[in-house]
Coordinates of C-alpha atoms and ligand atoms in Angstrom, one line a residue:
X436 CA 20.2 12.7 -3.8
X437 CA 18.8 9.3 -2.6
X438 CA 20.1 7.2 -4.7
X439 CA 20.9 6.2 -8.5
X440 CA 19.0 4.1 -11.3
X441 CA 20.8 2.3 -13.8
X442 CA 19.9 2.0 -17.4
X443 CA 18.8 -1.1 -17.3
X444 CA 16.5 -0.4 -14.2
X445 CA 14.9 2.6 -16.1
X446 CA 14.2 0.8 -19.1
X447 CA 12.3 -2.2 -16.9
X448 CA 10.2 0.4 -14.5
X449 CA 9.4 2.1 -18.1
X450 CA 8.1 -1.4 -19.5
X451 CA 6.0 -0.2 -22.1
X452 CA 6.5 3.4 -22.7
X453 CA 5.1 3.6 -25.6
X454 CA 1.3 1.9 -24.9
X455 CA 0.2 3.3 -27.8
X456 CA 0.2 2.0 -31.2
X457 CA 2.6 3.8 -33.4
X458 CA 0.7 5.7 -35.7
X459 CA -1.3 7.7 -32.5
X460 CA 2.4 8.4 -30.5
X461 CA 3.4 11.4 -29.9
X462 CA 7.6 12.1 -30.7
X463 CA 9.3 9.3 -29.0
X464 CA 11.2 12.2 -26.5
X465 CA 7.6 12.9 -25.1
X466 CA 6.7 9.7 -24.6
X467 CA 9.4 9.1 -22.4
X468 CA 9.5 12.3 -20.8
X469 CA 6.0 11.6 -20.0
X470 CA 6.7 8.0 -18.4
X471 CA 9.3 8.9 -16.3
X472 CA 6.8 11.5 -15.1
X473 CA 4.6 8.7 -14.9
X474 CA 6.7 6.9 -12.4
X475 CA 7.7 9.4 -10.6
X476 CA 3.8 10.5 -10.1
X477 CA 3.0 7.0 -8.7
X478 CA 6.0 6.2 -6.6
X479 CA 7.7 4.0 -8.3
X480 CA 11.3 6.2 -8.9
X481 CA 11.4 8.4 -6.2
X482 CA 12.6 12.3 -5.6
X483 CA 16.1 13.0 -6.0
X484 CA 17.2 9.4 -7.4
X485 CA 19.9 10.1 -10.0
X486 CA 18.7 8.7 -13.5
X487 CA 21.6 7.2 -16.1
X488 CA 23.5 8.7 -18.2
X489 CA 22.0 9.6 -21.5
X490 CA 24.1 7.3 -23.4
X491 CA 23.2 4.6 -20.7
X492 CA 19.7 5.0 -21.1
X493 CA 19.7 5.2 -24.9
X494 CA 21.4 2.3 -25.1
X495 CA 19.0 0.2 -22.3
X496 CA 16.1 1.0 -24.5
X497 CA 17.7 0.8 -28.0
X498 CA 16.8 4.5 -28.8
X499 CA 19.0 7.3 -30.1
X500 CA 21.0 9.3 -27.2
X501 CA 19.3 12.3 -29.1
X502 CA 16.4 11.5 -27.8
X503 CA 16.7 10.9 -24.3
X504 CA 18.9 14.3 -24.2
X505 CA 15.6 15.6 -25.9
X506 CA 13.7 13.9 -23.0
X507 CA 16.1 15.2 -20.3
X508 CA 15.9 18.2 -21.4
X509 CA 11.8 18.5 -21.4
X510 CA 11.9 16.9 -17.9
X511 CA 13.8 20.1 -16.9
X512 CA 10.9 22.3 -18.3
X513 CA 8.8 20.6 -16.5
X514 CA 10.7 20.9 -12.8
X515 CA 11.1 16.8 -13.1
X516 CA 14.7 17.0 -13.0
X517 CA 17.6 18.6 -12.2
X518 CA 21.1 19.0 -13.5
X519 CA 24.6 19.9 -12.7
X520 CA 27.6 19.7 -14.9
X521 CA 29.7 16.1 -13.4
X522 CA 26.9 15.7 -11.2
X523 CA 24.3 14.4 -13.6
X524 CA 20.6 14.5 -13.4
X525 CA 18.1 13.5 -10.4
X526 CA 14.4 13.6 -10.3
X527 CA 12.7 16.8 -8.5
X528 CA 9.0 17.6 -7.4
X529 CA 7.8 20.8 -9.7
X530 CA 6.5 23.8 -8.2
X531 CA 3.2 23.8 -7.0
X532 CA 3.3 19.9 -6.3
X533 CA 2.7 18.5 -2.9
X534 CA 3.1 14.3 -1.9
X535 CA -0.2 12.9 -0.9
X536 CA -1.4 10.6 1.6
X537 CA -0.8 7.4 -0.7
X538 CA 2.7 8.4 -1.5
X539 CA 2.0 10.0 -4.6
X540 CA 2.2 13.2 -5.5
X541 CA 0.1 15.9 -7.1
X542 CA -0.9 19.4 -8.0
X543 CA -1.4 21.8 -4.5
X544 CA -5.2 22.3 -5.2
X545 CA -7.5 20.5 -7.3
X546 CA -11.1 20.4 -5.5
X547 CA -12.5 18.5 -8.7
X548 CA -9.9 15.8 -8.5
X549 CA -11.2 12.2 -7.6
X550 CA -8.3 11.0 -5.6
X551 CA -8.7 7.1 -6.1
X552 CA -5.0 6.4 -5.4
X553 CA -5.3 6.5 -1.3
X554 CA -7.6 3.6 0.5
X555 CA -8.7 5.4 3.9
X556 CA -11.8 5.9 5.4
X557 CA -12.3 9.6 7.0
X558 CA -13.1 9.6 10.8
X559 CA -15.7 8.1 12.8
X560 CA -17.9 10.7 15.0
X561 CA -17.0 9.6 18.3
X562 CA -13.6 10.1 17.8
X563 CA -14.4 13.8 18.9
X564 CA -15.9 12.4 22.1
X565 CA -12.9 10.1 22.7
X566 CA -10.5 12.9 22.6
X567 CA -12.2 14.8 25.1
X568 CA -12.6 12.0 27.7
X569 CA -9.3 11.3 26.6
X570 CA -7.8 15.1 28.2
X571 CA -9.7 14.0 31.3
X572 CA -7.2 10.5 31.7
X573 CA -4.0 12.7 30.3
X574 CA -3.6 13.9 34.7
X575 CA -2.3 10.8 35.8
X576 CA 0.6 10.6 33.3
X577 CA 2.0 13.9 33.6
X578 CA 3.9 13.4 36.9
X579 CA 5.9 11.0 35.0
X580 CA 8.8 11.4 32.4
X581 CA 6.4 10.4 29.5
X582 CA 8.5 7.5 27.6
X583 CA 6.7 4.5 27.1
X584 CA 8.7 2.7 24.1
X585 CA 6.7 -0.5 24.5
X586 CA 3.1 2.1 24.7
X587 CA 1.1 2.5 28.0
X588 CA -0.4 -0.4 29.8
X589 CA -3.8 0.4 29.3
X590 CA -3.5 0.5 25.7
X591 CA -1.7 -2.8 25.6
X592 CA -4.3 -4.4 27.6
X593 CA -7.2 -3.5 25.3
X594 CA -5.1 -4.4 22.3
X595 CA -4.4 -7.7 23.8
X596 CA -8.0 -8.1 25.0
X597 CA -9.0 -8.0 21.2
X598 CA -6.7 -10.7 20.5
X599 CA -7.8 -13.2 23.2
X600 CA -11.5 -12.3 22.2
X601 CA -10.6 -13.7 18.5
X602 CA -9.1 -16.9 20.7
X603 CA -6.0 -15.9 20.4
X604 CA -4.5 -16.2 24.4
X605 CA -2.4 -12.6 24.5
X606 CA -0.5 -11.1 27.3
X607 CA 0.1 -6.8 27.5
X608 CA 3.8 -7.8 27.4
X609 CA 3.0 -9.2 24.2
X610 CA 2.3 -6.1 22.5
X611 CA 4.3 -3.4 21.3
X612 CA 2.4 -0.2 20.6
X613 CA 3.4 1.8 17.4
X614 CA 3.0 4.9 15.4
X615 CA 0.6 3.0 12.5
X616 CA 1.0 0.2 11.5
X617 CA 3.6 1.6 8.8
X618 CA 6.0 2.2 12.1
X619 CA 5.5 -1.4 13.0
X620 CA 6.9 -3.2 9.3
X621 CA 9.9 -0.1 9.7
X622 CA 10.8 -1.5 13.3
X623 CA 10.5 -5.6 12.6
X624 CA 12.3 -4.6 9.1
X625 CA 15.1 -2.9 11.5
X626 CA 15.2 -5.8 13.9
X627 CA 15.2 -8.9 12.0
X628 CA 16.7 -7.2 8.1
X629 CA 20.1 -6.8 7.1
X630 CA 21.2 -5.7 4.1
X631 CA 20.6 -8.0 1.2
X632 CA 18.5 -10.4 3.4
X633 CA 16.2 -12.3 1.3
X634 CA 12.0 -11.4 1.9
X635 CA 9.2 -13.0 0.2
X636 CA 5.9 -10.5 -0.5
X637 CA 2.8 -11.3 -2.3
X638 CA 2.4 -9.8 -5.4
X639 CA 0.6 -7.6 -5.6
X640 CA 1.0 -6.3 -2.5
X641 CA 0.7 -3.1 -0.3
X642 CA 3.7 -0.5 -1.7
X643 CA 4.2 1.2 1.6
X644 CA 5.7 -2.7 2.5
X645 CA 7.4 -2.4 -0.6
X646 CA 9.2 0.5 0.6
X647 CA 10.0 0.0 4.0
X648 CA 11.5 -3.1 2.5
X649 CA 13.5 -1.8 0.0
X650 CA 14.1 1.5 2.8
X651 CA 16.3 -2.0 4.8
X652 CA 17.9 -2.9 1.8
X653 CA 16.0 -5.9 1.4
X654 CA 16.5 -8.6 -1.4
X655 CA 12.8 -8.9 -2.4
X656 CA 11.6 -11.7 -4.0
X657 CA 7.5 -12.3 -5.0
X658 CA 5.1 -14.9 -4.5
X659 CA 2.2 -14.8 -7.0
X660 CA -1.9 -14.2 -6.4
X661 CA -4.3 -15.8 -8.8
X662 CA -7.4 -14.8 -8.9
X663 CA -8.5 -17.2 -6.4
X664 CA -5.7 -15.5 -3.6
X665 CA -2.8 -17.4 -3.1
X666 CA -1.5 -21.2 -4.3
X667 CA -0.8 -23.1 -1.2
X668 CA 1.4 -26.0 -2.1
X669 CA 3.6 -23.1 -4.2
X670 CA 3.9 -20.8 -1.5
X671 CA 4.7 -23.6 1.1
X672 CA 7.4 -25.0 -1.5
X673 CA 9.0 -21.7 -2.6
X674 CA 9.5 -21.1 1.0
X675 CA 10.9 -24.0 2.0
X676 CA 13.6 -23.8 -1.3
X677 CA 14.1 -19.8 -0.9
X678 CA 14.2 -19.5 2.8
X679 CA 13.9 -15.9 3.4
X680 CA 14.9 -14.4 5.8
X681 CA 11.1 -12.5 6.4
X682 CA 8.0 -13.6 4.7
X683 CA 5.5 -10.1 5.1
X684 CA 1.7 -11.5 4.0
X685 CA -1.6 -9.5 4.7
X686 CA -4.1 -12.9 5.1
X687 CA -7.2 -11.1 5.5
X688 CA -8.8 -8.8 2.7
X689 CA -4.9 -8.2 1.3
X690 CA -4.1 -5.3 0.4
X691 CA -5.0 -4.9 -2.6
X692 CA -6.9 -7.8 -3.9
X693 CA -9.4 -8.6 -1.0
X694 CA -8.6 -12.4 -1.1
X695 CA -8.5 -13.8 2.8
X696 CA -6.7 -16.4 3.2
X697 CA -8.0 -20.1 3.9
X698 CA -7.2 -21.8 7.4
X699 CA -5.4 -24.8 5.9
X700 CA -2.7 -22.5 4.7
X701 CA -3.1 -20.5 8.1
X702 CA -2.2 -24.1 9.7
X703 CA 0.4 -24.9 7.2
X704 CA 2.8 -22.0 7.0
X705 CA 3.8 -21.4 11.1
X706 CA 6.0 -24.5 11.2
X707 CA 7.3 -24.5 7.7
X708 CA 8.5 -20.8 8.0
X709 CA 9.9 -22.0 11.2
X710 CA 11.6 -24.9 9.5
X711 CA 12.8 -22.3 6.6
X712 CA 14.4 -20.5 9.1
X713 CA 11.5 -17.4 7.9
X714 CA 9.6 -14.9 10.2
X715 CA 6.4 -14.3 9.2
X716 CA 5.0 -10.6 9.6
X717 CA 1.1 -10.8 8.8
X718 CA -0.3 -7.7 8.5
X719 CA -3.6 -7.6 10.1
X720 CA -4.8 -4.0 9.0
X721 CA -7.8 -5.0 7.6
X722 CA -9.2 -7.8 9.5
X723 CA -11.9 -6.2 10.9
X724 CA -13.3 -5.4 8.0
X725 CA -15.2 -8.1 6.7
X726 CA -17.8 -7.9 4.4
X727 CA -18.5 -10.9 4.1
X728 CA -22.4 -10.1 5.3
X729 CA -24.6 -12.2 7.4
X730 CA -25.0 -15.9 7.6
X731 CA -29.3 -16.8 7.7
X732 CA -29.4 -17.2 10.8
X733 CA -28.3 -13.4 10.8
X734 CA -24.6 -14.4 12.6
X735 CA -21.7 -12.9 11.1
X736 CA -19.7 -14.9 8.7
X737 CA -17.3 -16.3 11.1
X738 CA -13.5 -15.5 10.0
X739 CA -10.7 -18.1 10.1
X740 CA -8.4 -17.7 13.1
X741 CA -5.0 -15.7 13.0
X742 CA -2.5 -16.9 11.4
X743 CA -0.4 -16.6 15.1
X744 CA -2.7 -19.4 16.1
X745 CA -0.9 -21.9 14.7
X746 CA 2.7 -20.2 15.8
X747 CA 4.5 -22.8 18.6
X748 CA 7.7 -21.5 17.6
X749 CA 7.4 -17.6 18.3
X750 CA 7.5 -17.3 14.6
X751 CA 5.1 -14.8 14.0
X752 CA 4.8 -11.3 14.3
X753 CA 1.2 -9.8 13.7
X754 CA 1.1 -6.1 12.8
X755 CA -2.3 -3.9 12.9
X756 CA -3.6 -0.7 13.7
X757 CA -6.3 1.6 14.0
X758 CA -6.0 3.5 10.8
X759 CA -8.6 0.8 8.5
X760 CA -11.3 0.2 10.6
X761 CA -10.9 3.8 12.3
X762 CA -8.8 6.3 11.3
X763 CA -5.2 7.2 9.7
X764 CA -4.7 10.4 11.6
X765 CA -4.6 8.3 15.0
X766 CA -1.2 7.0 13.5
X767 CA -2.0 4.2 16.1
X768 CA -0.6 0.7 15.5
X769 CA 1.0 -2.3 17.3
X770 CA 3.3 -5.4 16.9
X771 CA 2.4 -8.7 18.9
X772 CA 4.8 -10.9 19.3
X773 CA 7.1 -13.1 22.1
X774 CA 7.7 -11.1 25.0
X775 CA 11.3 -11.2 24.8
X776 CA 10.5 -10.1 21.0
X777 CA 8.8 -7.1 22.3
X778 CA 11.5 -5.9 24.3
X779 CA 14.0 -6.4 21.2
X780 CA 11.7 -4.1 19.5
X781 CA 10.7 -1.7 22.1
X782 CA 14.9 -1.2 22.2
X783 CA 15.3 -0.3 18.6
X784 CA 12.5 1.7 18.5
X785 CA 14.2 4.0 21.5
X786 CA 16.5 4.9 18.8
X787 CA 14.1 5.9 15.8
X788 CA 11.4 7.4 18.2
X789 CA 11.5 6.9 21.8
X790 CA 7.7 6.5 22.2
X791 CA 4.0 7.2 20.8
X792 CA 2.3 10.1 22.0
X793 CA 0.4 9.4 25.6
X794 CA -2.4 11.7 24.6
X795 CA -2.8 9.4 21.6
X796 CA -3.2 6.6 23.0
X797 CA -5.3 7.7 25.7
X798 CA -7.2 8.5 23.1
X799 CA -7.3 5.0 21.3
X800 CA -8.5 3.4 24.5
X801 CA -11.4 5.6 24.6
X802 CA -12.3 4.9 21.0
X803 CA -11.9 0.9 21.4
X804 CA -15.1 1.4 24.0
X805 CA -16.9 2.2 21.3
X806 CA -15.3 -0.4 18.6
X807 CA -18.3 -2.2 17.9
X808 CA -20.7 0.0 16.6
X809 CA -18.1 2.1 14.7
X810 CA -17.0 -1.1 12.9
X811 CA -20.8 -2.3 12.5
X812 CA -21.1 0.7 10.7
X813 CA -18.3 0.9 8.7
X814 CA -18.5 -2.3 7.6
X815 CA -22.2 -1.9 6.3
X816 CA -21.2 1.8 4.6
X817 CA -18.2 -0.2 2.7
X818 CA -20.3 -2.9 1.9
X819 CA -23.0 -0.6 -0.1
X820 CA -19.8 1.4 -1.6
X821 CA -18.5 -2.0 -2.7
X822 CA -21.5 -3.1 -4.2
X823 CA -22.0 0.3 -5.9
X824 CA -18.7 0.8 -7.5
X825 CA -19.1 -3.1 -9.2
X826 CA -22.1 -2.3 -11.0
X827 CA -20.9 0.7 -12.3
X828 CA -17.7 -1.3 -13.7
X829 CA -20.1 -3.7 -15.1
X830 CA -22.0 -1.1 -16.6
X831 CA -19.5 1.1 -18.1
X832 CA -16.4 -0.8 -18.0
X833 CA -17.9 -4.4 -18.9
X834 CA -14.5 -6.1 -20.2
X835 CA -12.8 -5.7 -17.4
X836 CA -12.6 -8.4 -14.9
X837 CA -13.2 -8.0 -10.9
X838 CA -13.6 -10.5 -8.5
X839 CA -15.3 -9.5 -5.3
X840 CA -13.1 -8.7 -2.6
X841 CA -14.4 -10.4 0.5
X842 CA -13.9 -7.7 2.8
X843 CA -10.9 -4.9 3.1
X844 CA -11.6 -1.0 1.0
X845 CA -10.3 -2.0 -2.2
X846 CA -11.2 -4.0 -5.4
X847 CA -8.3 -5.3 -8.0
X848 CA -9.5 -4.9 -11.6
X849 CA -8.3 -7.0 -14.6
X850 CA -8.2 -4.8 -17.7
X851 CA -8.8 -5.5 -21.3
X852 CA -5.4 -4.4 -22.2
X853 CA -2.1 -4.2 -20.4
X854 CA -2.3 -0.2 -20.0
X855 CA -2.6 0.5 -15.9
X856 CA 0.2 2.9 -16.2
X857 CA -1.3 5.3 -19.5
X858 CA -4.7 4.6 -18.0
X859 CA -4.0 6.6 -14.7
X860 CA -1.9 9.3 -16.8
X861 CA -4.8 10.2 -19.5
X862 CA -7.6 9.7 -16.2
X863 CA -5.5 12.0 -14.0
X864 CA -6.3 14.7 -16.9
X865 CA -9.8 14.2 -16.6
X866 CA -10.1 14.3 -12.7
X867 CA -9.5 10.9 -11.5
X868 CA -6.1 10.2 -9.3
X869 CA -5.5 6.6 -9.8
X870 CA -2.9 3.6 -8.7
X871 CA -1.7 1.8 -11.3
X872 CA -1.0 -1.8 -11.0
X873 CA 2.9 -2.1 -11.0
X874 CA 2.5 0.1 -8.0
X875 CA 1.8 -3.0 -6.5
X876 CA 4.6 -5.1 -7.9
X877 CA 8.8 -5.1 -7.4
X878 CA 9.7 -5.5 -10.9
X879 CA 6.6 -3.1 -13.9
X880 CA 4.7 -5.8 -14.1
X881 CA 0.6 -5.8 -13.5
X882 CA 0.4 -3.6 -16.5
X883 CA -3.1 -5.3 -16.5
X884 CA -4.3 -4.5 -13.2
X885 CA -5.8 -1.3 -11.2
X886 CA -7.1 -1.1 -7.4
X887 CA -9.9 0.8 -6.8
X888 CA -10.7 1.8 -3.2
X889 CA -14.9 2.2 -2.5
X890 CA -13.8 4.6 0.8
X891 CA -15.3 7.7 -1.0
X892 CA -19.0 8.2 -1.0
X893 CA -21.0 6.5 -3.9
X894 CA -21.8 9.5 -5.8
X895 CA -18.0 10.1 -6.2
X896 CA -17.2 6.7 -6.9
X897 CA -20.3 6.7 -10.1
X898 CA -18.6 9.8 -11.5
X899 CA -15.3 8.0 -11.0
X900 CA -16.2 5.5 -12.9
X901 CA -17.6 7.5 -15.9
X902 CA -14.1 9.2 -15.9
X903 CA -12.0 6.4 -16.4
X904 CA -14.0 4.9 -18.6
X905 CA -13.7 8.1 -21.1
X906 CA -10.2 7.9 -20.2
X907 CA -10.1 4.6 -21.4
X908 CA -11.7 5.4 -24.3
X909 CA -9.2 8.4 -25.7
X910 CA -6.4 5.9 -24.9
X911 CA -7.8 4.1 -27.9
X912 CA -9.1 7.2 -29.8
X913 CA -7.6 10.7 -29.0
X914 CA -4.5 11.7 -30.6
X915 CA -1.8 11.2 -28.6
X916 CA -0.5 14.8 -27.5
X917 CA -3.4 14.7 -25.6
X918 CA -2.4 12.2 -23.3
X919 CA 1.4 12.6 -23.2
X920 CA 1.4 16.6 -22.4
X921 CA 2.7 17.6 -19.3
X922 CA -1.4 18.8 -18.8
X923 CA -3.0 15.7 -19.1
X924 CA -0.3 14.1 -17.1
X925 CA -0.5 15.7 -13.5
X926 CA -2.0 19.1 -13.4
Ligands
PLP1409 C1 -1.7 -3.6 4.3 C2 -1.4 -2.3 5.0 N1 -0.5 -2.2 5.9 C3 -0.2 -1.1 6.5 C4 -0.7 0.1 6.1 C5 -0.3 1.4 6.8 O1 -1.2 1.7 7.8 P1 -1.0 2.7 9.0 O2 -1.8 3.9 8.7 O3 -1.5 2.0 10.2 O4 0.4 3.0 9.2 C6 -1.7 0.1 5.1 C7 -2.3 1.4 4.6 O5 -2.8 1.5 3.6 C8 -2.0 -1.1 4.5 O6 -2.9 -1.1 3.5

């Protein structure tokens, strides 16, 4: 077991269990049977957490404890849960299920399945090249004991090179290299967290944040996006009133609304975080991926500078990686911060693991030689597969709302209704694996919100489309065992 849930935390994840208007619900036991599922599907209660008593539970969401032992008891069917006598009951992961590359987790096979829940692009087609030429580097190495916990020099150098070529002055020693950028947020969060320290996150934000927040024990606290991206004067207040400990922001194409942040607040936030007493982690995945397009004179849109521009105080530490602009399976990433920072980090991470793989990054610094064009044309592909998936919205799916993201691989959609969470259960029966909004929250909010990656090609992302809305549709229309059987739920 990982963990427990109280009651009262159930009942908040489960926020509206019900979504549907009385007369079309299914028996009240598989409604909730179905919305634990729900949450356990997209992340949000995790495998082998203990859930409340029944008694707790039925008295959290002012419902008869015959119901939630009904509820239990269907969960069991289903493989959701297990139980022991004076143990209680934890969540499980059925037979035949398997956890994806977004977190969540699904049926083994399903060829037909739209998998809208995961934002990553597949490989480029030098990356074959790279790895060869790569082999050819690996001699020099060998002779040594193969441990490099702050990543080869060669690796640090081109990552720092990028830096200084976006005016950014950066020194190797200034970068720590990491398994993804994932391994960088785990290895700051172990440096500078303790339990119970306060953080600040946007919301929404990237859930993989969210758990290697909550995975330090970390007293998370949210700061708001509109739809214009994020309220400077609030954001500069709530810091300097909250203090946290960590403030973790993703300033260019965030993750998951697209909004890039403006320089004024880029200027603003280094010295009051540093006045607060608050390191910033900015999350950089994304930067390169603007899509902005061209200005007339056919330049590229410039972008503002990073946030660690404005840093006097060694307050920052930027994270990125390879994975957006290239490719997840490199699980290549870094940390740049002070040097003294760097060796702080390179220590703790001797005792998660050691070192990346040399190959690996031999591997990266091939690739990097051939950055430009393979980010040229990603950009351009993402741009068309952006442009594609909004007009199908606004044919199909008119009422909902979508600003343009600016650059990044998702879009964040405003529904007509506050049903995220039922939407992705009643489209995962027709084909479509989606991410419901309080994915990207702390606390089952964004009921009214969806992110749609445009990674998969545009053919995909049309029928996609036409899914969801039919989904949509029999949320309003179909009777509801349709949408609350164990079927239409996951398989
Ligand atoms: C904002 C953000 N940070 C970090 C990551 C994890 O990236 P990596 O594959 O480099 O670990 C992701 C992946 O989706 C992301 O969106």
């Amino acid at each position: 077991m990982t963990g427990m849930v109280r009651g009262s935390q159930l009942a908040r994840l489960l926020g509206q269990w019900h979504a549907l208007p009385a007369r079309r619900r299914s028996p009240d036991y598989l409604a909730l049977a179905a919305s634990v599922r729900g949450l356990l599907t997209d992340g949000r209660l995790a495998l082998g957490m203990r859930l409340p008593a029944e008694r707790d539970l039925a008295e959290a969401l002012g419902i008869s404890r015959t119901t939630v032992s009904a509820a239990y008891r269907e969960l069991r069917d289903s493989g959701h849960l297990s139980s022991r006598r004076g143990s209680g009951s934890w969540t499980t992961l059925p037979d035949g299920m398997r956890v994806g590359a977004s977190g969540l987790w699904g049926p083994h096979d399903d060829p037909d399945l739209i998998d809208l829940s995961c934002a990553a692009p597949p490989a480029p087609a030098e990356l074959t090249e790279a790895a060869r030429a790569a082999v050819d580097d690996l001699p020099a190495y060998l002779g040594k004991v193969g441990y490099w916990p702050c990543g080869l020099d060669v690796l640090r150098e081109a990552v720092a090179a990028r830096y200084a070529a976006r005016g950014l002055p950066t020194r190797p020693e200034q970068i720590v290299i990491t398994n993804g950028t994932q391994h960088a947020l785990d290895l700051v969060s172990r440096l500078l967290l303790h339990p119970g320290a306060p953080v600040l996150v946007e919301s929404p934000t990237y859930p993989g944040a969210l758990a290697a927040l909550a995975g330090a024990r970390a007293r998370i606290a949210t700061h708001g996006l509109g739809r214009t991206g994020w309220d400077g004067e609030l954001l500069v207040d709530t810091l300097r009133q909250t203090r946290p400990r960590l403030a973790y922001l993703i300033p260019e194409f965030q993750n998951p609304t697209g909004h890039l942040m403006p320089v004024r607040l880029r200027e603003q936030l280094p010295a009051v975080a540093h006045s607060a007493g608050t390191d910033l982690v900015i999350d950089e995945s994304f930067v390169e991926l603007s899509l902005m397009g061209p200005l007339a004179d056919g330049s590229d849109t410039p972008m503002p500078p990073p946030v660690a521009a404005f840093d006097k105080h060694s307050r920052v530490l930027t994270i990125g990686g390879l994975s957006k602009p290239y490719w997840g399976g490199m699980r290549i990433g870094w940390i740049r911060a002070a040097a003294p920072i760097v060796q702080r980090l390179a220590a703790v991470r001797v005792g998660v693991d050691m070192a990346s793989p040399v190959l690996d990054q031999l591997v990266a610094v091939r690739l990097l030689a051939y950055g430009p064009e393979i980010v040229a044309r990603r950009r351009a592909e993402m741009t068309r597969r952006r442009d594609v998936l909004l007009a199908a919205l606004a044919d199909r799916l008119p009422e909902w709302r979508v600003v343009v993201p600016q650059g990044g691989l998702t879009l964040w959609a405003e529904l007509d209704a506050p049903v995220s969470s039922a939407l992705a259960r009643a489209a995962e029966g027709l084909g479509v694996r989606l991410a419901p909004g309080p994915r990207f929250g702390v606390d089952g909010t964004l009921e009214r919100f969806l992110r749609l990656p445009f990674t998969l090609p545009e053919a995909q992302l049309i029928d996609a489309v036409d899914r969801m809305a039919a989904a949509r549709f029999d949320l309003d229309t179909a009777p509801a065992r349709s949408l609350y059987s164990e079927q239409a739920l996951i398989a």
